[in-house]
PDB file of C-alpha atoms in Angstrom:
ATOM      1  CA  MET A  14      95.069 134.830 114.964  1.00 73.00           C
ATOM      2  CA  LYS A  15      94.933 137.011 111.861  1.00 86.00           C
ATOM      3  CA  THR A  16      91.714 136.369 109.979  1.00 90.00           C
ATOM      4  CA  ASN A  17      90.630 137.524 106.537  1.00 90.00           C
ATOM      5  CA  ARG A  18      87.380 139.319 107.422  1.00 88.00           C
ATOM      6  CA  ASN A  19      86.386 139.603 103.779  1.00 91.00           C
ATOM      7  CA  ILE A  20      85.831 135.864 103.393  1.00 96.00           C
ATOM      8  CA  ARG A  21      82.984 133.928 104.980  1.00 97.00           C
ATOM      9  CA  LEU A  22      81.896 130.723 103.243  1.00 97.00           C
ATOM     10  CA  HIS A  23      78.788 128.589 103.554  1.00 97.00           C
ATOM     11  CA  ILE A  24      79.817 124.914 103.454  1.00 95.00           C
ATOM     12  CA  ASN A  25      77.288 122.089 103.382  1.00 92.00           C
ATOM     13  CA  GLU A  26      79.689 119.462 104.688  1.00 93.00           C
ATOM     14  CA  LYS A  27      80.008 118.503 108.357  1.00 96.00           C
ATOM     15  CA  LEU A  28      82.146 121.045 110.218  1.00 97.00           C
ATOM     16  CA  SER A  29      84.103 119.893 113.244  1.00 97.00           C
ATOM     17  CA  SER A  30      87.275 121.195 114.885  1.00 97.00           C
ATOM     18  CA  GLY A  31      90.400 119.323 113.824  1.00 97.00           C
ATOM     19  CA  THR A  32      88.999 117.866 110.612  1.00 97.00           C
ATOM     20  CA  VAL A  33      90.075 118.602 107.051  1.00 97.00           C
ATOM     21  CA  ILE A  34      87.594 118.973 104.210  1.00 96.00           C
ATOM     22  CA  LYS A  35      88.125 119.466 100.499  1.00 95.00           C
ATOM     23  CA  VAL A  36      86.176 122.086  98.533  1.00 94.00           C
ATOM     24  CA  MET A  37      85.956 121.657  94.794  1.00 91.00           C
ATOM     25  CA  GLU A  38      86.037 123.773  91.652  1.00 87.00           C
ATOM     26  CA  LYS A  39      83.512 126.571  92.247  1.00 89.00           C
ATOM     27  CA  VAL A  40      84.659 127.361  95.793  1.00 93.00           C
ATOM     28  CA  SER A  41      88.329 126.752  95.076  1.00 93.00           C
ATOM     29  CA  HIS A  42      88.106 129.105  92.075  1.00 93.00           C
ATOM     30  CA  TYR A  43      86.594 131.774  94.316  1.00 93.00           C
ATOM     31  CA  LEU A  44      89.290 131.368  96.975  1.00 95.00           C
ATOM     32  CA  CYS A  45      92.276 131.146  94.650  1.00 93.00           C
ATOM     33  CA  ASN A  46      91.372 133.211  91.592  1.00 92.00           C
ATOM     34  CA  VAL A  47      88.906 135.778  92.941  1.00 94.00           C
ATOM     35  CA  MET A  48      90.171 136.359  96.490  1.00 94.00           C
ATOM     36  CA  ARG A  49      93.801 135.400  95.698  1.00 94.00           C
ATOM     37  CA  CYS A  50      94.153 133.339  98.861  1.00 94.00           C
ATOM     38  CA  GLN A  51      97.371 131.557  99.778  1.00 94.00           C
ATOM     39  CA  THR A  52      98.123 128.470 101.852  1.00 96.00           C
ATOM     40  CA  GLY A  53      97.774 129.311 105.537  1.00 96.00           C
ATOM     41  CA  GLU A  54      95.040 131.935 105.012  1.00 96.00           C
ATOM     42  CA  VAL A  55      92.438 131.920 107.804  1.00 97.00           C
ATOM     43  CA  PHE A  56      88.759 132.847 107.367  1.00 97.00           C
ATOM     44  CA  ARG A  57      85.318 131.768 108.585  1.00 97.00           C
ATOM     45  CA  CYS A  58      83.074 128.986 107.317  1.00 98.00           C
ATOM     46  CA  PHE A  59      79.603 128.042 108.517  1.00 98.00           C
ATOM     47  CA  ASN A  60      76.377 126.126 108.201  1.00 97.00           C
ATOM     48  CA  ALA A  61      73.127 126.028 110.164  1.00 96.00           C
ATOM     49  CA  VAL A  62      73.739 122.605 111.729  1.00 96.00           C
ATOM     50  CA  ASP A  63      77.288 122.985 113.039  1.00 97.00           C
ATOM     51  CA  GLY A  64      77.687 126.750 113.457  1.00 97.00           C
ATOM     52  CA  GLU A  65      80.533 129.010 112.391  1.00 98.00           C
ATOM     53  CA  PHE A  66      84.203 127.976 112.565  1.00 98.00           C
ATOM     54  CA  PHE A  67      87.547 129.482 111.762  1.00 98.00           C
ATOM     55  CA  CYS A  68      89.294 127.511 109.052  1.00 98.00           C
ATOM     56  CA  ARG A  69      92.729 127.559 107.431  1.00 97.00           C
ATOM     57  CA  ILE A  70      93.756 126.748 103.881  1.00 97.00           C
ATOM     58  CA  ALA A  71      95.880 123.633 104.321  1.00 97.00           C
ATOM     59  CA  ALA A  72      96.634 122.882 100.672  1.00 96.00           C
ATOM     60  CA  ILE A  73      95.852 124.259  97.232  1.00 95.00           C
ATOM     61  CA  GLU A  74      95.559 121.888  94.295  1.00 93.00           C
ATOM     62  CA  LYS A  75      94.602 122.444  90.658  1.00 88.00           C
ATOM     63  CA  LYS A  76      90.843 122.032  91.108  1.00 89.00           C
ATOM     64  CA  SER A  77      90.388 121.851  94.872  1.00 94.00           C
ATOM     65  CA  VAL A  78      91.383 123.407  98.167  1.00 96.00           C
ATOM     66  CA  SER A  79      91.803 121.577 101.471  1.00 97.00           C
ATOM     67  CA  LEU A  80      90.509 123.398 104.532  1.00 97.00           C
ATOM     68  CA  GLU A  81      91.531 122.635 108.101  1.00 98.00           C
ATOM     69  CA  ILE A  82      88.569 123.316 110.403  1.00 98.00           C
ATOM     70  CA  MET A  83      89.792 125.101 113.508  1.00 97.00           C
ATOM     71  CA  GLU A  84      87.958 126.360 116.604  1.00 97.00           C
ATOM     72  CA  LEU A  85      84.249 127.083 116.843  1.00 97.00           C
ATOM     73  CA  ASN A  86      83.384 130.781 116.619  1.00 97.00           C
ATOM     74  CA  ARG A  87      79.557 130.722 116.919  1.00 96.00           C
ATOM     75  CA  ARG A  88      77.223 127.932 117.911  1.00 96.00           C
ATOM     76  CA  PRO A  89      74.064 127.139 115.923  1.00 94.00           C
ATOM     77  CA  GLN A  90      71.120 129.276 116.963  1.00 87.00           C
ATOM     78  CA  ALA A  91      67.352 129.226 116.505  1.00 84.00           C
ATOM     79  CA  GLU A  92      65.842 131.648 114.015  1.00 84.00           C
ATOM     80  CA  SER A  93      62.329 132.901 113.379  1.00 84.00           C
ATOM     81  CA  ASP A  94      60.147 130.473 111.450  1.00 93.00           C
ATOM     82  CA  VAL A  95      59.016 132.898 108.770  1.00 96.00           C
ATOM     83  CA  TRP A  96      58.703 132.401 105.007  1.00 98.00           C
ATOM     84  CA  LEU A  97      58.486 134.889 102.167  1.00 98.00           C
ATOM     85  CA  LEU A  98      56.047 134.238  99.334  1.00 98.00           C
ATOM     86  CA  PHE A  99      56.411 136.715  96.487  1.00 96.00           C
ATOM     87  CA  ALA A 100      55.450 137.134  92.849  1.00 94.00           C
ATOM     88  CA  PRO A 101      58.706 137.232  90.830  1.00 92.00           C
ATOM     89  CA  LEU A 102      59.547 140.631  89.378  1.00 90.00           C
ATOM     90  CA  LYS A 103      61.953 141.858  86.724  1.00 86.00           C
ATOM     91  CA  LYS A 104      65.500 140.571  87.275  1.00 82.00           C
ATOM     92  CA  ASP A 105      67.080 143.361  89.346  1.00 90.00           C
ATOM     93  CA  LYS A 106      64.014 143.718  91.551  1.00 93.00           C
ATOM     94  CA  THR A 107      63.831 139.986  92.199  1.00 93.00           C
ATOM     95  CA  ASP A 108      67.537 140.013  93.062  1.00 94.00           C
ATOM     96  CA  PHE A 109      66.789 142.721  95.622  1.00 96.00           C
ATOM     97  CA  VAL A 110      63.955 140.676  97.156  1.00 96.00           C
ATOM     98  CA  ILE A 111      66.082 137.520  97.499  1.00 97.00           C
ATOM     99  CA  GLU A 112      68.949 139.456  99.075  1.00 97.00           C
ATOM    100  CA  LYS A 113      66.800 141.388 101.561  1.00 97.00           C
ATOM    101  CA  ALA A 114      64.693 138.361 102.488  1.00 97.00           C
ATOM    102  CA  THR A 115      67.890 136.507 103.373  1.00 97.00           C
ATOM    103  CA  GLU A 116      69.254 139.436 105.371  1.00 97.00           C
ATOM    104  CA  LEU A 117      65.923 139.752 107.192  1.00 96.00           C
ATOM    105  CA  GLY A 118      65.959 136.168 108.396  1.00 95.00           C
ATOM    106  CA  VAL A 119      63.451 134.182 106.331  1.00 96.00           C
ATOM    107  CA  ASN A 120      64.025 130.440 106.228  1.00 95.00           C
ATOM    108  CA  LYS A 121      62.080 129.698 103.042  1.00 97.00           C
ATOM    109  CA  ILE A 122      61.419 131.675  99.863  1.00 98.00           C
ATOM    110  CA  ILE A 123      58.616 130.630  97.522  1.00 97.00           C
ATOM    111  CA  PRO A 124      58.075 132.297  94.109  1.00 96.00           C
ATOM    112  CA  VAL A 125      54.296 132.505  93.555  1.00 96.00           C
ATOM    113  CA  ILE A 126      52.696 132.879  90.134  1.00 95.00           C
ATOM    114  CA  THR A 127      49.693 135.198  90.195  1.00 94.00           C
ATOM    115  CA  ARG A 128      47.491 136.643  87.478  1.00 92.00           C
ATOM    116  CA  TYR A 129      49.578 139.798  87.111  1.00 90.00           C
ATOM    117  CA  THR A 130      53.017 138.278  87.656  1.00 90.00           C
ATOM    118  CA  ASN A 131      55.338 139.888  85.119  1.00 81.00           C
ATOM    119  CA  ALA A 132      58.756 138.266  85.060  1.00 76.00           C
ATOM    120  CA  ASP A 133      61.132 136.551  82.686  1.00 69.00           C
ATOM    121  CA  LYS A 134      62.180 132.941  83.206  1.00 79.00           C
ATOM    122  CA  ILE A 135      62.187 132.042  86.890  1.00 87.00           C
ATOM    123  CA  LYS A 136      65.603 130.588  87.679  1.00 88.00           C
ATOM    124  CA  THR A 137      65.439 129.134  91.165  1.00 91.00           C
ATOM    125  CA  GLU A 138      69.045 127.892  90.974  1.00 93.00           C
ATOM    126  CA  ARG A 139      70.179 131.493  90.564  1.00 92.00           C
ATOM    127  CA  PHE A 140      67.892 132.562  93.421  1.00 94.00           C
ATOM    128  CA  ALA A 141      69.459 129.882  95.641  1.00 96.00           C
ATOM    129  CA  ALA A 142      72.981 131.052  94.764  1.00 95.00           C
ATOM    130  CA  GLN A 143      72.007 134.625  95.607  1.00 96.00           C
ATOM    131  CA  ALA A 144      70.616 133.484  98.952  1.00 97.00           C
ATOM    132  CA  VAL A 145      73.924 131.769  99.782  1.00 97.00           C
ATOM    133  CA  GLU A 146      75.896 134.889  98.890  1.00 96.00           C
ATOM    134  CA  ALA A 147      73.595 137.100 100.968  1.00 97.00           C
ATOM    135  CA  ALA A 148      73.879 134.752 103.965  1.00 97.00           C
ATOM    136  CA  GLU A 149      77.669 134.839 103.708  1.00 97.00           C
ATOM    137  CA  GLN A 150      77.632 138.639 103.666  1.00 96.00           C
ATOM    138  CA  CYS A 151      75.087 139.304 106.406  1.00 95.00           C
ATOM    139  CA  GLY A 152      76.446 136.945 109.062  1.00 95.00           C
ATOM    140  CA  ARG A 153      73.536 134.540 109.491  1.00 95.00           C
ATOM    141  CA  LEU A 154      74.273 130.844 109.963  1.00 96.00           C
ATOM    142  CA  SER A 155      71.519 129.383 107.804  1.00 96.00           C
ATOM    143  CA  VAL A 156      70.623 129.845 104.146  1.00 97.00           C
ATOM    144  CA  PRO A 157      66.941 130.060 103.242  1.00 97.00           C
ATOM    145  CA  GLU A 158      65.505 127.280 101.132  1.00 97.00           C
ATOM    146  CA  VAL A 159      64.350 128.469  97.700  1.00 97.00           C
ATOM    147  CA  ALA A 160      61.335 126.470  96.534  1.00 97.00           C
ATOM    148  CA  ALA A 161      60.138 125.856  92.993  1.00 95.00           C
ATOM    149  CA  PRO A 162      57.590 128.347  91.621  1.00 95.00           C
ATOM    150  CA  VAL A 163      53.965 127.515  92.389  1.00 96.00           C
ATOM    151  CA  SER A 164      50.650 129.015  91.350  1.00 96.00           C
ATOM    152  CA  LEU A 165      48.712 130.920  93.993  1.00 96.00           C
ATOM    153  CA  GLU A 166      45.814 128.502  93.585  1.00 96.00           C
ATOM    154  CA  LYS A 167      47.947 125.417  94.261  1.00 97.00           C
ATOM    155  CA  LEU A 168      49.788 127.136  97.084  1.00 97.00           C
ATOM    156  CA  LEU A 169      46.523 127.808  98.916  1.00 97.00           C
ATOM    157  CA  SER A 170      45.087 124.347  98.258  1.00 96.00           C
ATOM    158  CA  ASP A 171      48.183 122.632  99.706  1.00 96.00           C
ATOM    159  CA  TRP A 172      48.734 125.032 102.600  1.00 97.00           C
ATOM    160  CA  ASP A 173      49.409 123.737 106.124  1.00 96.00           C
ATOM    161  CA  GLU A 174      46.875 125.706 108.165  1.00 95.00           C
ATOM    162  CA  LYS A 175      49.133 125.653 111.238  1.00 95.00           C
ATOM    163  CA  ARG A 176      51.227 128.322 109.506  1.00 97.00           C
ATOM    164  CA  ILE A 177      49.597 131.757 109.462  1.00 96.00           C
ATOM    165  CA  LEU A 178      49.689 133.416 106.055  1.00 97.00           C
ATOM    166  CA  PHE A 179      49.911 137.207 106.218  1.00 96.00           C
ATOM    167  CA  PHE A 180      48.572 138.721 103.016  1.00 93.00           C
ATOM    168  CA  MET A 181      49.943 142.208 102.328  1.00 90.00           C
ATOM    169  CA  ASP A 182      46.938 143.990 100.773  1.00 82.00           C
ATOM    170  CA  GLU A 183      48.107 146.859  98.536  1.00 73.00           C
ATOM    171  CA  ARG A 184      44.586 148.322  98.732  1.00 70.00           C
ATOM    172  CA  ARG A 185      45.279 148.907 102.449  1.00 61.00           C
ATOM    173  CA  GLN A 186      42.008 147.286 103.499  1.00 67.00           C
ATOM    174  CA  GLY A 187      43.506 145.000 106.138  1.00 72.00           C
ATOM    175  CA  ASN A 188      44.584 145.613 109.721  1.00 85.00           C
ATOM    176  CA  ASP A 189      47.827 147.341 110.650  1.00 88.00           C
ATOM    177  CA  ALA A 190      50.676 144.833 110.198  1.00 91.00           C
ATOM    178  CA  ALA A 191      52.669 145.824 113.286  1.00 90.00           C
ATOM    179  CA  SER A 192      49.761 145.387 115.695  1.00 89.00           C
ATOM    180  CA  VAL A 193      48.741 142.013 114.237  1.00 92.00           C
ATOM    181  CA  PHE A 194      52.249 140.561 114.037  1.00 93.00           C
ATOM    182  CA  LYS A 195      52.702 141.003 117.795  1.00 91.00           C
ATOM    183  CA  ASP A 196      49.823 138.609 118.434  1.00 91.00           C
ATOM    184  CA  PHE A 197      51.619 135.823 116.551  1.00 91.00           C
ATOM    185  CA  ALA A 198      55.117 136.022 118.020  1.00 88.00           C
ATOM    186  CA  GLY A 199      56.707 132.590 118.023  1.00 85.00           C
ATOM    187  CA  CYS A 200      54.192 131.127 115.567  1.00 90.00           C
ATOM    188  CA  PRO A 201      55.096 129.639 112.173  1.00 94.00           C
ATOM    189  CA  ALA A 202      54.344 132.423 109.699  1.00 96.00           C
ATOM    190  CA  ALA A 203      54.551 133.415 106.053  1.00 97.00           C
ATOM    191  CA  VAL A 204      54.377 136.815 104.378  1.00 97.00           C
ATOM    192  CA  LEU A 205      52.723 137.020 100.958  1.00 97.00           C
ATOM    193  CA  VAL A 206      53.496 139.970  98.689  1.00 95.00           C
ATOM    194  CA  GLY A 207      51.907 140.400  95.268  1.00 91.00           C
ATOM    195  CA  PRO A 208      53.290 141.551  91.903  1.00 91.00           C
ATOM    196  CA  GLU A 209      53.666 145.096  90.609  1.00 87.00           C
ATOM    197  CA  GLY A 210      50.056 145.070  89.400  1.00 84.00           C
ATOM    198  CA  GLY A 211      48.774 143.790  92.714  1.00 88.00           C
ATOM    199  CA  PHE A 212      46.458 140.846  93.245  1.00 90.00           C
ATOM    200  CA  SER A 213      43.369 140.522  91.065  1.00 92.00           C
ATOM    201  CA  GLU A 214      39.971 141.004  92.675  1.00 91.00           C
ATOM    202  CA  GLY A 215      39.372 137.268  92.450  1.00 94.00           C
ATOM    203  CA  GLU A 216      42.703 136.444  94.102  1.00 94.00           C
ATOM    204  CA  ALA A 217      42.082 138.902  96.928  1.00 91.00           C
ATOM    205  CA  GLU A 218      38.596 137.479  97.498  1.00 92.00           C
ATOM    206  CA  THR A 219      39.944 133.911  97.574  1.00 95.00           C
ATOM    207  CA  LEU A 220      42.657 134.855 100.053  1.00 94.00           C
ATOM    208  CA  ASN A 221      40.157 136.534 102.337  1.00 91.00           C
ATOM    209  CA  THR A 222      37.988 133.408 102.510  1.00 94.00           C
ATOM    210  CA  LYS A 223      40.791 131.311 104.027  1.00 96.00           C
ATOM    211  CA  ALA A 224      40.782 130.959 107.800  1.00 95.00           C
ATOM    212  CA  PHE A 225      44.580 130.803 107.938  1.00 96.00           C
ATOM    213  CA  VAL A 226      45.018 134.115 106.046  1.00 95.00           C
ATOM    214  CA  LYS A 227      45.330 137.461 107.811  1.00 93.00           C
ATOM    215  CA  ASN A 228      44.724 140.504 105.617  1.00 91.00           C
ATOM    216  CA  LEU A 229      47.195 143.277 106.531  1.00 92.00           C
ATOM    217  CA  ASN A 230      48.400 146.665 105.313  1.00 87.00           C
ATOM    218  CA  LEU A 231      51.744 148.443 105.569  1.00 88.00           C
ATOM    219  CA  GLY A 232      50.574 152.014 105.973  1.00 85.00           C
ATOM    220  CA  PRO A 233      49.130 154.922 103.997  1.00 84.00           C
ATOM    221  CA  ARG A 234      51.435 154.854 100.974  1.00 85.00           C
ATOM    222  CA  ILE A 235      51.481 152.583  97.934  1.00 85.00           C
ATOM    223  CA  LEU A 236      54.725 150.601  98.000  1.00 89.00           C
ATOM    224  CA  ARG A 237      56.563 148.949  95.160  1.00 92.00           C
ATOM    225  CA  ALA A 238      56.420 145.160  95.404  1.00 93.00           C
ATOM    226  CA  GLU A 239      60.100 144.819  96.338  1.00 95.00           C
ATOM    227  CA  THR A 240      59.762 147.567  98.969  1.00 95.00           C
ATOM    228  CA  ALA A 241      56.674 145.900 100.432  1.00 94.00           C
ATOM    229  CA  ALA A 242      58.520 142.591 100.811  1.00 96.00           C
ATOM    230  CA  ALA A 243      61.416 144.169 102.707  1.00 96.00           C
ATOM    231  CA  ALA A 244      59.138 146.384 104.803  1.00 95.00           C
ATOM    232  CA  ALA A 245      56.829 143.536 105.804  1.00 95.00           C
ATOM    233  CA  LEU A 246      59.721 141.311 106.880  1.00 96.00           C
ATOM    234  CA  ALA A 247      61.386 144.113 108.835  1.00 95.00           C
ATOM    235  CA  VAL A 248      58.136 144.800 110.705  1.00 94.00           C
ATOM    236  CA  TRP A 249      57.671 141.079 111.377  1.00 94.00           C
ATOM    237  CA  GLN A 250      61.166 140.719 112.820  1.00 92.00           C
ATOM    238  CA  ALA A 251      60.749 143.823 114.987  1.00 92.00           C
ATOM    239  CA  CYS A 252      57.354 142.753 116.347  1.00 92.00           C
ATOM    240  CA  ALA A 253      57.430 138.969 116.425  1.00 86.00           C
ATOM    241  CA  GLY A 254      60.783 137.611 115.282  1.00 80.00           C
ATOM    242  CA  ASP A 255      64.465 137.546 116.157  1.00 72.00           C
ATOM    243  CA  TRP A 256      64.729 141.247 116.940  1.00 66.00           C
ATOM    244  CA  SER A 257      61.743 141.228 119.319  1.00 57.00           C
ATOM    245  CA  ARG A 258      63.221 138.297 121.283  1.00 57.00           C
ATOM    246  CA  GLN A 259      66.587 140.027 121.563  1.00 56.00           C
ATOM    247  CA  GLU A 260      64.880 143.166 122.821  1.00 46.00           C
ATOM    248  CA  GLY A 261      63.103 141.152 125.491  1.00 44.00           C
ATOM    249  CA  GLN A 262      66.383 139.616 126.668  1.00 45.00           C
ATOM    250  CA  LYS A 263      68.044 142.969 127.367  1.00 40.00           C
TER     251      LYS A 263
END
């Protein structure tokens, strides 16, 4: 079966072999006008609940496309229960964070407003669309949830203490991230990264008073906020997440 490897679509509807679903304007525009697909074209579609399937374009209409769902390609699979909490940055840098967080397996992204947060309007709908696109590109089956922005104060007051919150301290006063992450493999976790100006003294002090917060550092160099987010998630996955479990299964 010849498959277009350049197309992989996230579809929220139920996916099941032998069924036909209709995708509407936004997706049909992408398939017909951007990718120039024709009737009979085969590609992959997916979601976290049903897995990844091959599908075929059965019919093209003016504002919709009918897709025939064919055989299952990949079954649903468990992923690490890790969130990213980050202070929104300037547009391009925030785009980078959303993309890399999705590629690195987070299942929830929460924009956090801190004292030194320096960003334009926070558009969570755009963040969510970027997360979908990154999931389609990187091969994962799920798309991370993008939550509404929240202040650091409210975030901490509402926090579920069963989820460990790893606070990336740009002053490098915490413990080494890699060694600590290993102790929490399999646990619900969240990584908190501050803005370009770092956390204020008051914010850092408040974080360090919480029993569910672990103060960590990422090494001897000062990292940009977007670099710190990607680095922290990569270390988490290597030490306690999907990658560590795969290594243990070899």
